[in-house]
Amino acid sequence: MKQVLYAIILNTAIVFSSSGALLINEAAPASSGSDWVELFLPEGGEQQMDISRLYVTMYYGANEPLCAEPVTIYSYNRPETPWDDRFVVVHLTDPVTPDETDRTGDTNGNGRIDLYCNNYTSSLWNTDCVVAIDSDDDPGNGGIIDFMAFSNRDGSPNGTMVSYMNDAANAGQWSLIPGAAPQECMVNIGAGDFREFMTIARKGSGDTNGLSDFAVTSFQTPGGENRFSGDLALCSRVFSADRRRITVIPGHSTLGSAAVPLTIYHGCSVRLRIFTPVGMLIYQSPLYSDVQPGFFSLPWNLRGNHRAARSGLYIGLIEATSREIRSTQEEKIFIIVSRSR
């Protein structure tokens, strides 16, 4: 009996220790779709944890656990998956789209694991707001794992959000500034100019439980490491292809997508063309206009000239034009399609 009790206590301690390392890495409170929050498990050995029963919430209104099936996040990026296992993106107000789990993998082929929750319909606010990783949706019972508070600092603090911030401070998960007004203890997102392509992002992998951990950026990176607008201002490139060689096995759980992942450095219009090795054009994408800085995926449905692409090598030509920096850029990639399994 003592051994069983000891094992239960030990397992509980391990779960608690692992949960304590899980961080909010990025939050998009003005997204054109549902607002989203990116979770991150910092590097440190080969740690992993199932996050499915946790909540990602602003507490207000109704909320639900992340998933009904296991979803594992890792402190290292496993080579056997085409997505970065250190990150999971939680969409807060989408009750319809199926979750991507340990069982399904990246079903939509966008290069990350996405979860979809039926939380309070208007979260997140882009005025005064908080977001937390918690064991439930009660901020006052000591279950907070990580926390962030942000504000437009309009001089009229929202009392409910301030009370949640105080709960987090009492739990040791947020730092208040002595003598400061409540909004001054929140990440400053600016008054009235927080745009849909902007996010609040963690500046490093450390966590001081305070506003200095975060900054606003116009470079969204769901499923990847954060980048900041100021770092990219001097970048002369319009984009870069995240993978120069893409292997596609139609119907495969992890290699089934022919989407071409890009990192966009400046607002631009972008198009994808696919050629055979002898230079025959078999596919041309629409022109995607007004693509904002951040991650972007160019889809290809593995069809060309009105029929399915056969096994073989294809050459992709990515073309982008940015009025912002008055520049045009082309880049080649190689796509290998294998229909034999």
Coordinates of C-alpha atoms in Angstrom, one line a residue:
M1 CA 0.0 0.0 0.0
K2 CA 2.8 2.4 0.9
Q3 CA 4.5 1.7 -2.4
V4 CA 1.3 2.4 -4.3
L5 CA 0.8 5.7 -2.4
Y6 CA 4.5 6.6 -3.0
A7 CA 4.1 5.9 -6.8
I8 CA 1.0 8.1 -6.9
I9 CA 2.7 11.0 -5.2
L10 CA 5.8 10.7 -7.4
N11 CA 3.8 10.6 -10.6
T12 CA 1.8 13.7 -9.4
A13 CA 5.1 15.5 -8.7
I14 CA 6.4 14.7 -12.1
V15 CA 3.3 15.9 -13.9
F16 CA 3.3 19.1 -11.9
S17 CA 7.0 19.7 -12.6
S18 CA 6.5 19.1 -16.3
S19 CA 3.4 21.3 -16.4
G20 CA 5.3 24.1 -14.7
A21 CA 7.7 24.4 -17.7
L22 CA 4.9 24.8 -20.3
L23 CA 4.7 28.4 -21.5
I24 CA 2.5 30.8 -23.5
N25 CA 4.7 31.7 -26.4
E26 CA 2.5 33.8 -28.6
A27 CA -1.0 35.2 -28.6
A28 CA -3.1 36.7 -31.4
P29 CA -6.0 38.7 -29.9
A30 CA -7.1 40.4 -33.2
S31 CA -6.9 37.4 -35.6
S32 CA -9.2 37.6 -38.6
G33 CA -10.2 34.0 -37.8
S34 CA -10.5 32.7 -34.3
D35 CA -8.0 34.1 -31.8
W36 CA -5.2 31.7 -31.1
V37 CA -2.5 31.1 -28.5
E38 CA 0.7 29.2 -29.1
L39 CA 2.1 26.9 -26.4
F40 CA 5.8 26.1 -26.0
L41 CA 7.7 23.5 -24.0
P42 CA 11.3 24.9 -23.6
E43 CA 14.3 22.8 -24.4
G44 CA 15.8 20.9 -21.5
G45 CA 16.5 17.3 -21.9
E46 CA 14.0 15.1 -23.7
Q47 CA 10.8 16.1 -21.8
Q48 CA 7.3 15.5 -23.0
M49 CA 3.8 16.0 -21.7
D50 CA 0.2 15.4 -22.6
I51 CA -1.6 18.7 -22.6
S52 CA -5.1 17.5 -23.7
R53 CA -6.8 18.0 -20.3
L54 CA -5.4 21.5 -19.7
Y55 CA -7.3 24.8 -20.5
V56 CA -6.1 27.7 -22.5
T57 CA -8.4 30.5 -21.4
M58 CA -9.1 34.1 -20.6
Y59 CA -11.5 32.6 -17.9
Y60 CA -14.4 34.8 -19.0
G61 CA -17.5 32.9 -20.1
A62 CA -17.6 29.1 -20.8
N63 CA -14.4 27.2 -21.6
E64 CA -13.4 23.6 -22.2
P65 CA -10.3 21.4 -22.0
L66 CA -8.0 21.4 -25.1
C67 CA -8.9 18.0 -26.5
A68 CA -10.6 14.7 -25.7
E69 CA -7.6 12.7 -27.1
P70 CA -3.9 12.7 -26.1
V71 CA -1.9 15.6 -27.5
T72 CA 1.8 15.5 -26.7
I73 CA 4.1 18.4 -26.7
Y74 CA 7.9 17.9 -26.6
S75 CA 10.9 19.9 -25.3
Y76 CA 12.8 19.0 -28.5
N77 CA 12.0 18.8 -32.2
R78 CA 11.7 15.2 -33.3
P79 CA 13.2 14.4 -36.7
E80 CA 10.5 12.0 -37.6
T81 CA 7.8 14.7 -37.9
P82 CA 7.6 17.5 -40.4
W83 CA 6.3 20.0 -37.8
D84 CA 8.1 21.4 -34.8
D85 CA 7.1 19.3 -31.8
R86 CA 7.9 22.1 -29.3
F87 CA 4.9 24.0 -30.3
V88 CA 1.1 23.5 -30.3
V89 CA -1.4 26.2 -31.6
V90 CA -4.7 26.5 -29.8
H91 CA -7.6 28.2 -31.6
L92 CA -9.9 29.5 -28.9
T93 CA -13.2 29.9 -30.5
D94 CA -13.6 27.2 -33.2
P95 CA -15.9 24.4 -32.0
V96 CA -16.2 22.8 -35.5
T97 CA -12.7 22.0 -36.9
P98 CA -11.4 18.6 -35.7
D99 CA -8.3 18.7 -33.4
E100 CA -4.9 17.4 -34.6
T101 CA -3.8 14.9 -32.0
D102 CA -1.2 12.2 -31.5
R103 CA -3.4 9.9 -33.5
T104 CA -4.0 12.2 -36.5
G105 CA -0.9 14.3 -36.8
D106 CA -0.9 17.4 -39.0
T107 CA -4.1 16.7 -41.0
N108 CA -4.3 20.0 -42.8
G109 CA -0.6 20.0 -43.8
N110 CA 0.1 23.5 -42.5
G111 CA 3.3 22.4 -40.7
R112 CA 2.0 22.5 -37.1
I113 CA -0.3 20.9 -34.6
D114 CA -3.6 22.8 -34.2
L115 CA -6.3 22.4 -31.5
Y116 CA -9.7 23.9 -31.7
C117 CA -11.8 24.9 -28.6
N118 CA -15.3 25.9 -27.9
N119 CA -14.4 28.7 -25.5
Y120 CA -16.0 32.1 -24.8
T121 CA -17.0 33.4 -28.3
S122 CA -15.4 36.8 -28.1
S123 CA -12.0 35.9 -26.7
L124 CA -9.4 37.3 -26.8
W125 CA -10.2 41.0 -26.2
N126 CA -7.7 43.5 -27.7
T127 CA -8.3 46.0 -24.9
D128 CA -7.7 44.7 -21.4
C129 CA -7.3 40.9 -21.4
V130 CA -5.5 37.9 -19.9
V131 CA -4.7 34.5 -21.2
A132 CA -3.6 31.5 -19.1
I133 CA -2.7 27.9 -19.2
D134 CA -4.6 26.3 -16.3
S135 CA -5.7 23.0 -15.0
D136 CA -9.3 24.3 -15.1
D137 CA -11.1 27.7 -15.8
D138 CA -11.0 29.0 -12.3
P139 CA -8.2 31.5 -11.8
G140 CA -8.4 31.5 -8.0
N141 CA -7.7 27.9 -7.0
G142 CA -4.0 27.7 -7.7
G143 CA -4.0 25.8 -10.9
I144 CA -2.4 28.4 -13.2
I145 CA 0.6 27.0 -15.1
D146 CA 1.5 30.1 -17.1
F147 CA -0.2 33.5 -17.5
M148 CA 0.0 36.7 -19.5
A149 CA -1.9 40.0 -19.1
F150 CA -2.1 42.7 -21.8
S151 CA -3.8 46.1 -22.2
N152 CA -4.3 49.0 -24.6
R153 CA -3.6 51.3 -21.5
D154 CA -6.6 53.6 -22.2
G155 CA -6.8 54.6 -18.6
S156 CA -10.0 52.6 -17.9
P157 CA -8.9 49.2 -16.6
N158 CA -11.4 46.3 -16.9
G159 CA -12.1 45.2 -13.3
T160 CA -12.7 41.6 -14.2
M161 CA -9.4 41.2 -16.0
V162 CA -7.6 43.0 -13.2
S163 CA -9.1 40.6 -10.7
Y164 CA -7.8 37.7 -12.8
M165 CA -4.3 39.3 -13.0
N166 CA -4.4 39.6 -9.2
D167 CA -5.3 35.9 -8.9
A168 CA -2.3 35.1 -11.0
A169 CA 0.0 37.3 -8.9
N170 CA -1.2 35.6 -5.8
A171 CA -0.3 32.2 -7.4
G172 CA 3.2 33.5 -8.3
Q173 CA 2.4 33.5 -12.0
W174 CA 2.4 37.2 -12.7
S175 CA 4.5 40.1 -11.3
L176 CA 2.8 43.3 -10.3
I177 CA 4.8 46.5 -10.3
P178 CA 4.7 48.1 -6.8
G179 CA 2.8 51.4 -6.8
A180 CA 1.8 51.1 -10.5
A181 CA -1.7 51.3 -11.9
P182 CA -3.2 48.0 -13.0
Q183 CA -2.8 48.6 -16.7
E184 CA 0.9 49.5 -16.2
C185 CA 1.4 45.9 -15.0
M186 CA 0.1 44.5 -18.3
V187 CA 1.9 44.2 -21.7
N188 CA 1.3 47.4 -23.6
I189 CA -0.4 46.6 -27.0
G190 CA -1.0 50.3 -27.9
A191 CA -4.2 52.2 -28.2
G192 CA -6.3 51.4 -31.2
D193 CA -3.6 50.2 -33.6
F194 CA -3.3 46.5 -32.8
R195 CA -3.9 44.9 -36.3
E196 CA -5.1 41.4 -37.2
F197 CA -1.6 40.4 -38.4
M198 CA 0.0 41.4 -35.1
T199 CA 0.7 39.2 -32.0
I200 CA 2.1 39.4 -28.5
A201 CA 5.2 37.1 -28.5
R202 CA 7.6 35.9 -25.9
K203 CA 11.0 37.5 -26.3
G204 CA 13.0 34.4 -25.3
S205 CA 12.6 31.0 -23.8
G206 CA 12.9 32.3 -20.2
D207 CA 10.0 33.2 -17.9
T208 CA 10.1 35.9 -15.3
N209 CA 6.2 35.9 -15.0
G210 CA 6.0 39.6 -16.0
L211 CA 5.3 41.9 -18.8
S212 CA 9.0 42.2 -19.8
D213 CA 8.8 38.6 -21.1
F214 CA 6.7 39.8 -24.1
A215 CA 6.6 42.3 -26.9
V216 CA 4.2 43.1 -29.8
T217 CA 5.3 42.0 -33.2
S218 CA 3.7 42.2 -36.7
F219 CA 5.4 38.9 -37.6
Q220 CA 3.1 35.9 -36.8
T221 CA 4.9 32.6 -36.3
P222 CA 2.3 30.0 -35.2
G223 CA 4.1 26.7 -34.8
G224 CA 7.6 28.2 -34.9
E225 CA 10.1 30.3 -33.1
N226 CA 9.1 34.0 -32.6
R227 CA 10.5 36.8 -34.7
F228 CA 10.1 40.5 -34.2
S229 CA 9.3 43.2 -36.6
G230 CA 12.4 45.3 -35.7
D231 CA 14.7 42.4 -36.5
L232 CA 13.3 42.2 -40.0
A233 CA 13.2 45.9 -40.9
L234 CA 16.7 45.7 -42.5
C235 CA 16.0 42.3 -44.3
S236 CA 16.3 42.8 -48.1
R237 CA 14.6 39.5 -48.9
V238 CA 10.9 39.3 -49.5
F239 CA 10.6 35.7 -48.4
S240 CA 12.4 32.4 -47.9
A241 CA 11.3 28.8 -48.6
D242 CA 11.4 26.9 -45.3
R243 CA 12.2 23.7 -47.2
R244 CA 14.1 23.4 -50.5
R245 CA 13.2 19.8 -51.0
I246 CA 9.7 18.4 -50.2
T247 CA 8.9 14.7 -50.3
V248 CA 5.2 13.9 -50.7
I249 CA 3.6 10.5 -50.3
P250 CA -0.1 10.9 -51.0
G251 CA -2.3 9.5 -48.2
H252 CA 0.6 9.4 -45.7
S253 CA -0.2 10.7 -42.2
T254 CA 2.9 13.0 -42.1
L255 CA 4.2 13.3 -45.7
G256 CA 0.8 13.5 -47.5
S257 CA 0.8 17.3 -48.1
A258 CA 2.5 19.1 -51.0
A259 CA 2.0 22.5 -49.4
V260 CA 5.1 24.7 -49.7
P261 CA 5.9 26.5 -46.4
L262 CA 7.3 30.0 -46.6
T263 CA 8.6 32.7 -44.2
I264 CA 7.4 36.1 -45.4
Y265 CA 9.6 39.0 -44.4
H266 CA 7.7 41.9 -46.0
G267 CA 4.1 42.3 -47.1
C268 CA 3.9 41.0 -50.7
S269 CA 1.9 39.2 -53.4
V270 CA 3.1 35.6 -54.1
R271 CA 2.4 32.8 -56.6
L272 CA 3.6 29.2 -57.1
R273 CA 4.2 27.5 -60.4
I274 CA 5.0 23.8 -60.8
F275 CA 7.1 22.4 -63.7
T276 CA 8.2 19.0 -64.9
P277 CA 12.0 18.4 -65.1
V278 CA 11.9 19.3 -68.8
G279 CA 10.2 22.7 -68.1
M280 CA 6.6 22.0 -68.9
L281 CA 4.2 24.1 -66.7
I282 CA 1.6 21.8 -65.1
Y283 CA 0.2 24.0 -62.3
Q284 CA -0.1 27.7 -61.5
S285 CA -1.6 28.9 -58.2
P286 CA -3.7 32.0 -57.8
L287 CA -1.9 35.2 -57.0
Y288 CA -2.1 35.5 -53.2
S289 CA -2.2 39.3 -52.6
D290 CA -1.5 41.3 -49.5
V291 CA 0.3 38.4 -47.7
Q292 CA 1.5 39.7 -44.3
P293 CA 4.9 38.9 -42.7
G294 CA 4.9 35.6 -40.9
F295 CA 4.5 32.0 -41.9
F296 CA 2.6 31.3 -45.1
S297 CA 1.8 28.0 -46.9
L298 CA 1.3 27.7 -50.7
P299 CA -1.0 24.7 -51.4
W300 CA -0.7 22.3 -54.3
N301 CA -3.3 19.5 -54.6
L302 CA -1.0 17.3 -56.6
R303 CA -2.8 17.9 -59.8
G304 CA -1.5 19.3 -63.1
N305 CA -3.1 19.6 -66.5
H306 CA -6.4 18.3 -65.1
R307 CA -4.9 15.0 -63.8
A308 CA -3.1 13.7 -60.8
A309 CA 0.6 14.2 -60.8
R310 CA 2.6 11.0 -61.2
S311 CA 5.5 9.8 -59.2
G312 CA 8.6 11.8 -60.0
L313 CA 10.5 15.0 -59.5
Y314 CA 8.9 18.4 -60.0
I315 CA 10.3 21.9 -59.9
G316 CA 8.5 24.6 -58.0
L317 CA 9.1 28.3 -58.8
I318 CA 8.0 30.8 -56.1
E319 CA 7.6 34.4 -57.3
A320 CA 6.9 37.3 -54.9
T321 CA 6.7 41.0 -55.3
S322 CA 6.7 43.5 -52.4
R323 CA 5.7 47.1 -52.9
E324 CA 6.8 47.7 -49.3
I325 CA 10.5 47.4 -50.2
R326 CA 10.1 47.6 -54.0
S327 CA 11.5 44.2 -54.6
T328 CA 10.8 41.1 -56.6
Q329 CA 12.2 37.7 -55.7
E330 CA 12.1 34.2 -57.2
E331 CA 13.2 30.9 -55.6
K332 CA 13.2 27.3 -56.8
I333 CA 12.3 24.3 -54.8
F334 CA 12.1 20.6 -55.6
I335 CA 9.1 18.4 -54.9
I336 CA 9.4 14.6 -55.0
V337 CA 6.1 12.7 -55.4
S338 CA 6.1 9.0 -54.6
R339 CA 2.8 7.1 -55.1
S340 CA 4.4 3.7 -54.3
R341 CA 4.0 2.6 -50.7

